[in-house]
XYZ file of N, CA and C in Angstrom:
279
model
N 0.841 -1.176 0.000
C 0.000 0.000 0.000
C 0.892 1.248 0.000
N 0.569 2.353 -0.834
C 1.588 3.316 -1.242
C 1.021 4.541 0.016
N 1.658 5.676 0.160
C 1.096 6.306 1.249
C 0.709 7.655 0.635
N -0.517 7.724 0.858
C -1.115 8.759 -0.122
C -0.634 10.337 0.800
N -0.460 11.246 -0.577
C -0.113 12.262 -0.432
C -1.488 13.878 0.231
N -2.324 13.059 0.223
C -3.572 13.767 0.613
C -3.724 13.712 1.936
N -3.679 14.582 3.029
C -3.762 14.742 4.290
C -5.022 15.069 4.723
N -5.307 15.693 4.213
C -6.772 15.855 4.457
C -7.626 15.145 4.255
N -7.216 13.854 4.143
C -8.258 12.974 4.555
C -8.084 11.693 5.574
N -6.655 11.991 6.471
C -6.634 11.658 8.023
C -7.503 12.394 8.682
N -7.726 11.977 9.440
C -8.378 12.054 10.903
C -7.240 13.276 11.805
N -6.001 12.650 11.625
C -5.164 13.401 12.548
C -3.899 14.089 11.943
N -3.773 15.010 11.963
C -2.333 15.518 11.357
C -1.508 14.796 11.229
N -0.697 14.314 10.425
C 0.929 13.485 10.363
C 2.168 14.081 11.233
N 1.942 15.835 10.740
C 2.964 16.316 11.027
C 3.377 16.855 12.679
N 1.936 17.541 12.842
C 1.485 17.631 14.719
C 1.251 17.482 15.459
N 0.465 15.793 14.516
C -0.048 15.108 15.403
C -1.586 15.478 16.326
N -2.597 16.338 15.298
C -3.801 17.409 16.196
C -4.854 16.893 15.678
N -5.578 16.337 16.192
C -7.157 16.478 15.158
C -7.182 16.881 13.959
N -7.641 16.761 13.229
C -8.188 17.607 11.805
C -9.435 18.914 12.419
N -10.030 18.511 13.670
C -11.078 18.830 13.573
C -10.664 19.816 14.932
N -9.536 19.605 15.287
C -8.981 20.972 16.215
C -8.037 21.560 15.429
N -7.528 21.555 14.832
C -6.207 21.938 13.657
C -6.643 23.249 13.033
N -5.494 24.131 13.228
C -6.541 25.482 12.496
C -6.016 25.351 10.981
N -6.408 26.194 10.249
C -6.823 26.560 9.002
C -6.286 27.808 8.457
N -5.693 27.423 7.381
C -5.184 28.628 6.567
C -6.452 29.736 6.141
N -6.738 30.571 6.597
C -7.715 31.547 6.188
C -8.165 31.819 4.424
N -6.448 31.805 3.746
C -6.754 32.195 2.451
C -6.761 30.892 1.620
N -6.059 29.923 1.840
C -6.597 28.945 0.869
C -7.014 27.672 1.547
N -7.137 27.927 2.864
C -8.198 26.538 3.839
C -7.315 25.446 3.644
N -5.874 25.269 3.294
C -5.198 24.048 3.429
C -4.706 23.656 4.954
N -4.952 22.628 5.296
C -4.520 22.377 6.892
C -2.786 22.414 6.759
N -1.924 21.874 7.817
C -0.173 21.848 7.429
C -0.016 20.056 6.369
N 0.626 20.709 5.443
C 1.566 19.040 4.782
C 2.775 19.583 4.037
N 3.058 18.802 3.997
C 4.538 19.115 3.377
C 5.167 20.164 3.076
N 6.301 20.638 3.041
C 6.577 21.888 2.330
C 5.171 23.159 2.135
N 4.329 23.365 2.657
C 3.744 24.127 2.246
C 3.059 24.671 4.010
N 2.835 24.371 5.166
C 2.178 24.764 6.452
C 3.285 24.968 7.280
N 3.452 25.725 8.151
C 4.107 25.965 9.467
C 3.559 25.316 10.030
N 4.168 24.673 10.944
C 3.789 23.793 12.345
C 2.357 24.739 12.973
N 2.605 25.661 12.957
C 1.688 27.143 13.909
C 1.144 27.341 12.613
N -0.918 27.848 12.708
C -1.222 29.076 11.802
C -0.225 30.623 12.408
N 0.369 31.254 11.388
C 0.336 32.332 11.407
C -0.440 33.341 11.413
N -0.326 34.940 12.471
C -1.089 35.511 12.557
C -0.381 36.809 11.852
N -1.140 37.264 10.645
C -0.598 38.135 10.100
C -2.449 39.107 9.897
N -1.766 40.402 10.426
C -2.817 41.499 10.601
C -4.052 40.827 10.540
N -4.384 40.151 11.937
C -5.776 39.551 12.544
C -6.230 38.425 11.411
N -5.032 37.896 10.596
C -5.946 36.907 9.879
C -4.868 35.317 9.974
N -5.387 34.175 9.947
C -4.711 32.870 10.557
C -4.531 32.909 9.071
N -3.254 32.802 8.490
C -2.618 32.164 7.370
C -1.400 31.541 7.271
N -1.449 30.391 6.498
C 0.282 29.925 6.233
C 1.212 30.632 5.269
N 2.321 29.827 5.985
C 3.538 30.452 5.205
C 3.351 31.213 3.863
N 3.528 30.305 3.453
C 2.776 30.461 1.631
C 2.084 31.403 1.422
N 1.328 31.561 2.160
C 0.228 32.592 1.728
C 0.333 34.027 2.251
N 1.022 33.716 3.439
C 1.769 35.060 4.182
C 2.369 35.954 3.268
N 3.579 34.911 2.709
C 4.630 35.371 1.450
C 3.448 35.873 0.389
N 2.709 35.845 0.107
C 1.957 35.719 -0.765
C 1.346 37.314 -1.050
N 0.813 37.810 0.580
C -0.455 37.794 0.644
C 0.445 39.705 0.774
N 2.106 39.347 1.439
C 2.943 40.325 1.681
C 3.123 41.205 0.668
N 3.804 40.086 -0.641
C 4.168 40.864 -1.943
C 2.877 41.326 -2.332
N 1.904 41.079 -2.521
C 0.471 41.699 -3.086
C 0.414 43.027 -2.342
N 0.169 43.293 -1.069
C 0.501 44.107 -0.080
C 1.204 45.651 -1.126
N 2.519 45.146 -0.987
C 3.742 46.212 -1.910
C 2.803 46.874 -3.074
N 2.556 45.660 -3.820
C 2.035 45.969 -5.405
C 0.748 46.791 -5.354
N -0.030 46.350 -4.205
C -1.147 47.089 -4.674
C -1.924 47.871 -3.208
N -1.156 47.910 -2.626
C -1.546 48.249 -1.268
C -2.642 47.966 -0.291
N -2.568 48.243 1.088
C -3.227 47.832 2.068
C -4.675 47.931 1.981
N -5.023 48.838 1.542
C -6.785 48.980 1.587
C -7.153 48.309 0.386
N -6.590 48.113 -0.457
C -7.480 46.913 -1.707
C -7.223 45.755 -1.456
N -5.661 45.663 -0.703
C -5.555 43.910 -0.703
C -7.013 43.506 0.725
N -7.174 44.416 1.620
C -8.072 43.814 2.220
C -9.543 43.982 1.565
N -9.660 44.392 0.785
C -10.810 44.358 0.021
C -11.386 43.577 -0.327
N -9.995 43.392 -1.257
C -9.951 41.621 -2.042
C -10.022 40.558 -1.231
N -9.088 40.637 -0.190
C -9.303 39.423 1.058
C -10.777 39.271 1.204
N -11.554 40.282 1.718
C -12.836 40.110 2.511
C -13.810 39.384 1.519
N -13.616 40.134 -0.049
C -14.376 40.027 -0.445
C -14.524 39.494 -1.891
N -13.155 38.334 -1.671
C -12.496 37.647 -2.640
C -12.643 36.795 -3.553
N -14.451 36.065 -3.365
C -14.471 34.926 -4.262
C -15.950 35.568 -4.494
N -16.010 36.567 -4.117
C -17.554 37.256 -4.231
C -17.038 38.338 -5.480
N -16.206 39.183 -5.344
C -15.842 40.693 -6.434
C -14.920 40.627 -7.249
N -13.874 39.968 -6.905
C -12.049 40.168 -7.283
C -11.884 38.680 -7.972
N -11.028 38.861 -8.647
C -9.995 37.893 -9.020
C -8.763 37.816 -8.073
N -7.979 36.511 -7.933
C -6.702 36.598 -7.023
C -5.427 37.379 -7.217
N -5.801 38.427 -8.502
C -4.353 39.205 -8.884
C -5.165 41.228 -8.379
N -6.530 40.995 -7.549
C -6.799 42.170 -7.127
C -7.573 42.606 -8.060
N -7.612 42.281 -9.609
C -8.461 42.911 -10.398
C -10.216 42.642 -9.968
N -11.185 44.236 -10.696
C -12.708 43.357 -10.482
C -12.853 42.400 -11.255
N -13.657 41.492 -11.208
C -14.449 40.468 -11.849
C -14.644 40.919 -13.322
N -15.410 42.490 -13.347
C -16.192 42.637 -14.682
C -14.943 43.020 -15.272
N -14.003 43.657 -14.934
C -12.942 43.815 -16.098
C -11.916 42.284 -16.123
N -12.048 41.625 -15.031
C -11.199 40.080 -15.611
C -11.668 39.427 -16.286
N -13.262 39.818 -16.771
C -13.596 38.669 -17.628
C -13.336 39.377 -19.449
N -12.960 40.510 -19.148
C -12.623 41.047 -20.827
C -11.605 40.860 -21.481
């Protein structure tokens, strides 16, 4: 039996050893910790639980397009925006 690369569908973390169902959650893309991609800890970056990845992520966007749109987009991200900050009605042209 090969050992599947999908964690999210233990019961218990591999890496922390926590519940799935106490284990927090990346805010921006809801991945629990696996491989190369979670900190042991959610990170708390300006009141929001995110991983590494997305920290780095979420930082450089930050620079490019600044603080009051990237939280815009955060809040209101799968409802208005596309993930590069643009609106919807001009990403679809």
């Amino acid at each position: 039996m090969t050992e599947s690369s999908d964690y999210s569908q233990d019961p218990i973390c591999r890496l922390c050893e926590v519940p799935y169902a106490d284990h927090p959650r990346c805010q921006c893309c809801g991945i629990y910790c696996g491989p190369g991609h979670f900190r042991e800890e959610v990170s708390r970056y300006r009141g929001k639980a995110l991983c590494g990845l997305c920290i780095e992520e979420w930082k450089a966007m930050e620079k490019r397009v600044g603080h009051k749109v990237l939280w815009e987009v955060f809040l209101n991200r799968d409802k208005h925006y596309r993930a590069d900050g643009q609106p919807l009605k001009e990403a679809r042209r």
